[in-house]
XYZ file of C-alpha atoms in Angstrom:
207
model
C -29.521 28.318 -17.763
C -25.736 27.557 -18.825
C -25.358 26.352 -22.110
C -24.223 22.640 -22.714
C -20.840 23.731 -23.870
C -19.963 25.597 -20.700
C -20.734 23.121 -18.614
C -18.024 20.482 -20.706
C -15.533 22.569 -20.510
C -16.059 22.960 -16.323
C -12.833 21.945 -14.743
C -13.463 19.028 -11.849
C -13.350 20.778 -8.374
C -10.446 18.244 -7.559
C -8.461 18.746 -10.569
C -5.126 18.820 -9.366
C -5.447 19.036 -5.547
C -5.084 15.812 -3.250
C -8.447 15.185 -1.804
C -8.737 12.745 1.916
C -4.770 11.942 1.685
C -4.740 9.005 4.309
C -2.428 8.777 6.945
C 0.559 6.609 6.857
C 0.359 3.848 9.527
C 2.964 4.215 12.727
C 5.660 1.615 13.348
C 3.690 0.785 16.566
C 0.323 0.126 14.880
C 2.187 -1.953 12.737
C 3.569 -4.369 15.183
C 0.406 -4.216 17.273
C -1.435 -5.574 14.431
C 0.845 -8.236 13.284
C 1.096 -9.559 16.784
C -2.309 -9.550 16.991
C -2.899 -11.440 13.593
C -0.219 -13.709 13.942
C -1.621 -14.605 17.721
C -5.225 -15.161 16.230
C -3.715 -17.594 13.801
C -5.292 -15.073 10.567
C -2.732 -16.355 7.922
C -4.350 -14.818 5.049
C -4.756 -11.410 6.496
C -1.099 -11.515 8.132
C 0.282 -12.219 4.264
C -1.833 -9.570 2.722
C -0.880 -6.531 5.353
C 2.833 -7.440 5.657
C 2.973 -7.484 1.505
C 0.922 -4.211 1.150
C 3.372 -2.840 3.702
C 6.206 -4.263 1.507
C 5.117 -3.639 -1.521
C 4.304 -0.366 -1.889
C 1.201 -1.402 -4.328
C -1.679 0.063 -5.212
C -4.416 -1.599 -4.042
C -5.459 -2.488 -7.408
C -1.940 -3.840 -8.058
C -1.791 -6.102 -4.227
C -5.282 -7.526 -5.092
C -4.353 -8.901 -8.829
C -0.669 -10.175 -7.704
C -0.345 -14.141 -8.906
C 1.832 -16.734 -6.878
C 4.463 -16.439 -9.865
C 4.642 -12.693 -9.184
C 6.454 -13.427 -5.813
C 7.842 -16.735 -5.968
C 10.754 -18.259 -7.773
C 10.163 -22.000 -7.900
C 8.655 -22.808 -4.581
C 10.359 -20.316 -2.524
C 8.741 -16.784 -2.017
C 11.425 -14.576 -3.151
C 13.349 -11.520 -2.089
C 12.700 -8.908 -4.486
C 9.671 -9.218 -7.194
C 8.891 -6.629 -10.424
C 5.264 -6.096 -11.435
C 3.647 -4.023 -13.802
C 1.528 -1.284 -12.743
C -1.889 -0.994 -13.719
C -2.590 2.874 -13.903
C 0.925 3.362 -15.569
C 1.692 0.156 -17.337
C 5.163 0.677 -15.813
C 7.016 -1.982 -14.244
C 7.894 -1.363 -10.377
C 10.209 -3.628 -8.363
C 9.793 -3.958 -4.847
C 11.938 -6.074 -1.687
C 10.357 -8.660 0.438
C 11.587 -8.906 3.564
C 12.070 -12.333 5.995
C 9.175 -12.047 7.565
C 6.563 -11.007 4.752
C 8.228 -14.307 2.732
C 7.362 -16.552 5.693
C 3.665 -15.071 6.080
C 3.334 -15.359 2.316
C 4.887 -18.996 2.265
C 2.360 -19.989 4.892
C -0.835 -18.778 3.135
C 0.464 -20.349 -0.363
C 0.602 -23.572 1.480
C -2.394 -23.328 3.554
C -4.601 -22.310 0.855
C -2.988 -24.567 -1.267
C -2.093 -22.121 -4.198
C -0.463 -23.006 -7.690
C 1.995 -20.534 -9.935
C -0.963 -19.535 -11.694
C -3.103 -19.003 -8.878
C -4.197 -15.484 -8.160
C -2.034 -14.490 -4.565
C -5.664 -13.008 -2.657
C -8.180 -15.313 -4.256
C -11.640 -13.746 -3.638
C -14.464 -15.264 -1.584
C -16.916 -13.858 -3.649
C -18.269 -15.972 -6.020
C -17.702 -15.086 -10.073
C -14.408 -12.809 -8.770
C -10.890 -14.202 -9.481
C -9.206 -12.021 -6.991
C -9.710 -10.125 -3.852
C -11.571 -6.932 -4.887
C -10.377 -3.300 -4.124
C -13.320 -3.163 -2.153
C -12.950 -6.232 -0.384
C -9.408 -4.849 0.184
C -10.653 -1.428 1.584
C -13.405 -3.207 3.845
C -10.634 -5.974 5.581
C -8.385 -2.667 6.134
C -10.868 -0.822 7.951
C -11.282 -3.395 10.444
C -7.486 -3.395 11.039
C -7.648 0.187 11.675
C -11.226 0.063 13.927
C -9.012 -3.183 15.647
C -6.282 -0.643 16.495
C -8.961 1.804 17.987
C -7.681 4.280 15.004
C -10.156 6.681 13.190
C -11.379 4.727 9.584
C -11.568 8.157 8.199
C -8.022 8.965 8.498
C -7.412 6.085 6.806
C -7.565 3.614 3.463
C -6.309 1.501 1.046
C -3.227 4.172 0.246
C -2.267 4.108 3.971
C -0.278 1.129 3.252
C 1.176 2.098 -0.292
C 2.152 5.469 1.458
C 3.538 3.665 4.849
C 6.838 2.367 3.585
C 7.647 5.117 1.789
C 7.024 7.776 4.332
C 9.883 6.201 6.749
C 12.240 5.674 3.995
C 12.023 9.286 3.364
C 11.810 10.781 6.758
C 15.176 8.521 7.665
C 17.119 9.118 4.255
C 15.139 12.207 2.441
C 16.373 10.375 -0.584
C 13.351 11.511 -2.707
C 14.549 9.772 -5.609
C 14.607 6.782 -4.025
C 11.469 6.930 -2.631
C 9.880 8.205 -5.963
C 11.491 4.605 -8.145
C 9.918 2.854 -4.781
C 6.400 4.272 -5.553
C 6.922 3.549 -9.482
C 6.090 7.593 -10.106
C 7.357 8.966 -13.349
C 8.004 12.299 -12.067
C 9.399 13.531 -9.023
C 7.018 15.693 -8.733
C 4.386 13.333 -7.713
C 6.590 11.537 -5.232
C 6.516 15.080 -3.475
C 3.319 15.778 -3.603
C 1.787 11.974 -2.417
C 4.196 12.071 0.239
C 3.113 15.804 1.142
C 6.837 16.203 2.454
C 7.057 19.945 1.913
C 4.713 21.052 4.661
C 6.180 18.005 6.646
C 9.523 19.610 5.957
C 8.447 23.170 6.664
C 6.331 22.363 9.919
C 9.691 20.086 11.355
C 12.128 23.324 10.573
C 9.120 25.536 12.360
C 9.102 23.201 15.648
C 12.768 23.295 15.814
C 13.256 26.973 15.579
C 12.639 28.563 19.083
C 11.783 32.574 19.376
């Protein structure tokens, strides 16, 4: 039997390896579902996708966003700055014409103050949409799309924006102040670029 001190100092199997990365969305799947939200009219749902997709958030970060967060006045506005939970480091992020008018239509229809939370939960004794709640709306996008749930989550959509940006600019740097990472070396390894890179120079070299 191992002692009691052994076992404490037992690394976690996951320590430093990226465990179930999930797949960035495609452009296509993105428009498919928009279309598909904005034709069934699901305002709520619309504003919460096309901000994730924005944003660049953690989920934990999307969920707890208030109406001040993203509007100035009564206009949703272009570019907001939140502070990150897990780093308690402030990230600013753009919002483009089409997330503001999703965004400005769910304020009004749910009829949402400054100090309103953005998502407000359904749930009863929860101020905001949970992480869960989150997770559990995004699977049925993805099962909507006919897409595998398992290749996919929550990060899917933090990971989305950032995986185009790179792939059209390879401005890592960029893409890591995008993300809110402190080092670069995390930007590298969310993104998993490097056997991206290595398999795109392997497909274009021809024996």
């Amino acid at each position: 039997m191992g002692s009691a001190a052994s076992i404490l100092s037992r690394e976690p199997w996951n320590k430093g390896k990226i465990v179930g990365q999930k797949a960035p969305f495609k452009v296509k799947d993105i428009w498919a579902l928009r279309v598909r939200l904005q034709m069934e009219n699901r305002v709520r749902e619309l504003a919460l996708f096309n901000l994730g997709i924005d944003s660049k958030l953690r989920g934990c970060d999307l969920v707890a966003l208030k109406v001040r967060d993203v509007c100035h006045g009564d206009a949703v506005a272009s570019r907001a700055v939140v502070m990150q939970h897990k780093t308690q480091r402030p990230v600013q992020f753009e919002i483009t014409p089409a997330t503001r008018d999703a965004v400005q239509r769910w304020i009004k229809q749910a009829g949402l103050r400054s100090e309103d939370f953005l998502f407000p939960s359904r749930m009863h004794g929860s101020p905001h949409l949970g992480t869960r709640q989150y997770a559990r709306i995004l699977e049925g996008w993805v099962e909507e799309l006919g897409l595998d749930p398992a290749d996919y989550g929550t990060h899917s959509m933090r990971r989305t924006k950032a995986t185009l940006i790179y792939r059209r600019t390879k401005n890592l740097r960029a893409v890591q102040l995008l993300l809110g990472h402190s080092k670069l070396e995390s930007t590298v390894r969310y993104l998993g670029i490097e056997v991206d890179d290595a398999l795109e120079i392997s497909e274009q070299t021809e024996i």
